[in-house]
């Protein structure tokens, strides 16, 4: 094995071979070879999200210069309302605390975004930290997604209290997580520390067994 392969990023869920499982699931419900059918009307859809650039941003949301600097790069101002997020194109800014946010952006653009932010924030009391490879993001979608997550998460995730765009740091089956509702389907993204990713996936999959479940590959 080339030495470089030892340093190549690998998903924390690689051992589950989710892409192969997704293909087998399609094959098992197809009526003929190569027919791309899916589980009919799945109640829960589980899948790992593709690798993404993730940055922790710290700063003073009340500082006009700080907000101006962030907006100049992301075209989004730091959100100040708790448990909310903002998005612009393929970039997201999630509220983590009064002076802390998570920036999510395409992995290929991360270096450019990080460099631009550091230049803009040089003379300001701010901090930036790359946590891209420290997190795994699991997608949970479908009409029974909320039922599955509620088995291990104390948050009230009813859309009345946790609408599309809402995000919060919480716990799932004793794991610290960041949960983000991204649409009305509903679809949730669960950010979990890489070292807990396998446990969190297995817990979610076990919790979804009572429903018609579909596993999808990274997309």
Short mmCIF file of N, CA and C in Angstrom, two decimals, residues 4 17-18 23 29 38 45 59 80 85 94 122 134 136 140 146 151 154 165-166 174 188 195-197 204 207 219:
data_model
loop_
_atom_site.label_atom_id
_atom_site.label_comp_id
_atom_site.label_asym_id
_atom_site.label_seq_id
_atom_site.Cartn_x
_atom_site.Cartn_y
_atom_site.Cartn_z
N UNK A 4 1.04 7.21 1.01
CA UNK A 4 0.02 8.27 1.00
C UNK A 4 -1.35 7.74 1.39
N UNK A 17 -19.95 -0.42 4.78
CA UNK A 17 -20.13 -0.58 3.33
C UNK A 17 -21.54 -0.15 2.90
N UNK A 18 -21.88 1.08 3.23
CA UNK A 18 -23.24 1.57 2.98
C UNK A 18 -23.58 1.60 1.49
N UNK A 23 -27.03 -0.67 -2.79
CA UNK A 23 -27.20 -1.37 -4.06
C UNK A 23 -27.95 -2.68 -3.87
N UNK A 29 -35.48 -5.32 -4.42
CA UNK A 29 -36.87 -4.93 -4.70
C UNK A 29 -37.12 -4.73 -6.19
N UNK A 38 -36.58 1.40 -5.58
CA UNK A 38 -36.22 1.60 -4.18
C UNK A 38 -37.27 0.93 -3.30
N UNK A 45 -35.31 7.02 6.05
CA UNK A 45 -34.18 6.93 5.14
C UNK A 45 -32.92 7.34 5.90
N UNK A 59 -16.54 34.73 17.73
CA UNK A 59 -16.42 36.17 17.61
C UNK A 59 -17.57 36.88 18.30
N UNK A 80 -27.90 35.67 15.10
CA UNK A 80 -27.88 35.97 16.54
C UNK A 80 -29.04 35.32 17.28
N UNK A 85 -30.34 28.97 11.78
CA UNK A 85 -29.26 28.89 10.81
C UNK A 85 -29.60 29.76 9.61
N UNK A 94 -24.53 27.93 11.08
CA UNK A 94 -25.40 27.42 12.14
C UNK A 94 -25.01 28.03 13.48
N UNK A 122 -8.18 39.22 10.73
CA UNK A 122 -6.83 39.34 11.31
C UNK A 122 -6.77 40.29 12.49
N UNK A 134 -13.20 15.78 12.00
CA UNK A 134 -13.54 15.37 13.37
C UNK A 134 -15.01 15.04 13.52
N UNK A 136 -18.75 13.37 11.71
CA UNK A 136 -19.49 12.60 10.72
C UNK A 136 -20.91 13.14 10.72
N UNK A 140 -31.07 11.69 8.39
CA UNK A 140 -32.25 10.89 8.77
C UNK A 140 -33.46 11.59 8.18
N UNK A 146 -38.67 11.58 12.75
CA UNK A 146 -38.80 12.20 14.06
C UNK A 146 -39.03 11.15 15.14
N UNK A 151 -36.55 8.72 20.15
CA UNK A 151 -36.27 7.62 21.07
C UNK A 151 -35.03 7.89 21.92
N UNK A 154 -33.74 14.27 23.73
CA UNK A 154 -34.74 14.92 24.58
C UNK A 154 -35.39 16.16 23.98
N UNK A 165 -34.66 24.72 9.25
CA UNK A 165 -33.60 25.69 9.51
C UNK A 165 -33.14 25.70 10.95
N UNK A 166 -33.93 25.12 11.84
CA UNK A 166 -33.56 25.08 13.26
C UNK A 166 -32.37 24.15 13.47
N UNK A 174 -26.86 9.22 24.47
CA UNK A 174 -25.65 9.53 25.24
C UNK A 174 -24.52 10.12 24.40
N UNK A 188 -33.37 15.51 8.68
CA UNK A 188 -32.48 16.01 9.73
C UNK A 188 -31.04 15.61 9.40
N UNK A 195 -15.50 9.63 16.51
CA UNK A 195 -15.29 8.45 17.35
C UNK A 195 -16.60 7.82 17.81
N UNK A 196 -17.71 8.56 17.74
CA UNK A 196 -19.01 8.03 18.13
C UNK A 196 -19.90 7.73 16.92
N UNK A 197 -19.39 7.94 15.72
CA UNK A 197 -20.23 7.84 14.52
C UNK A 197 -20.80 6.44 14.32
N UNK A 204 -29.29 4.44 15.52
CA UNK A 204 -30.36 4.93 14.66
C UNK A 204 -30.95 3.81 13.82
N UNK A 207 -33.10 1.70 15.95
CA UNK A 207 -34.33 2.40 16.28
C UNK A 207 -35.31 2.48 15.13
N UNK A 219 -24.31 10.88 -1.05
CA UNK A 219 -24.70 11.60 -2.26
C UNK A 219 -24.67 13.09 -2.00
#
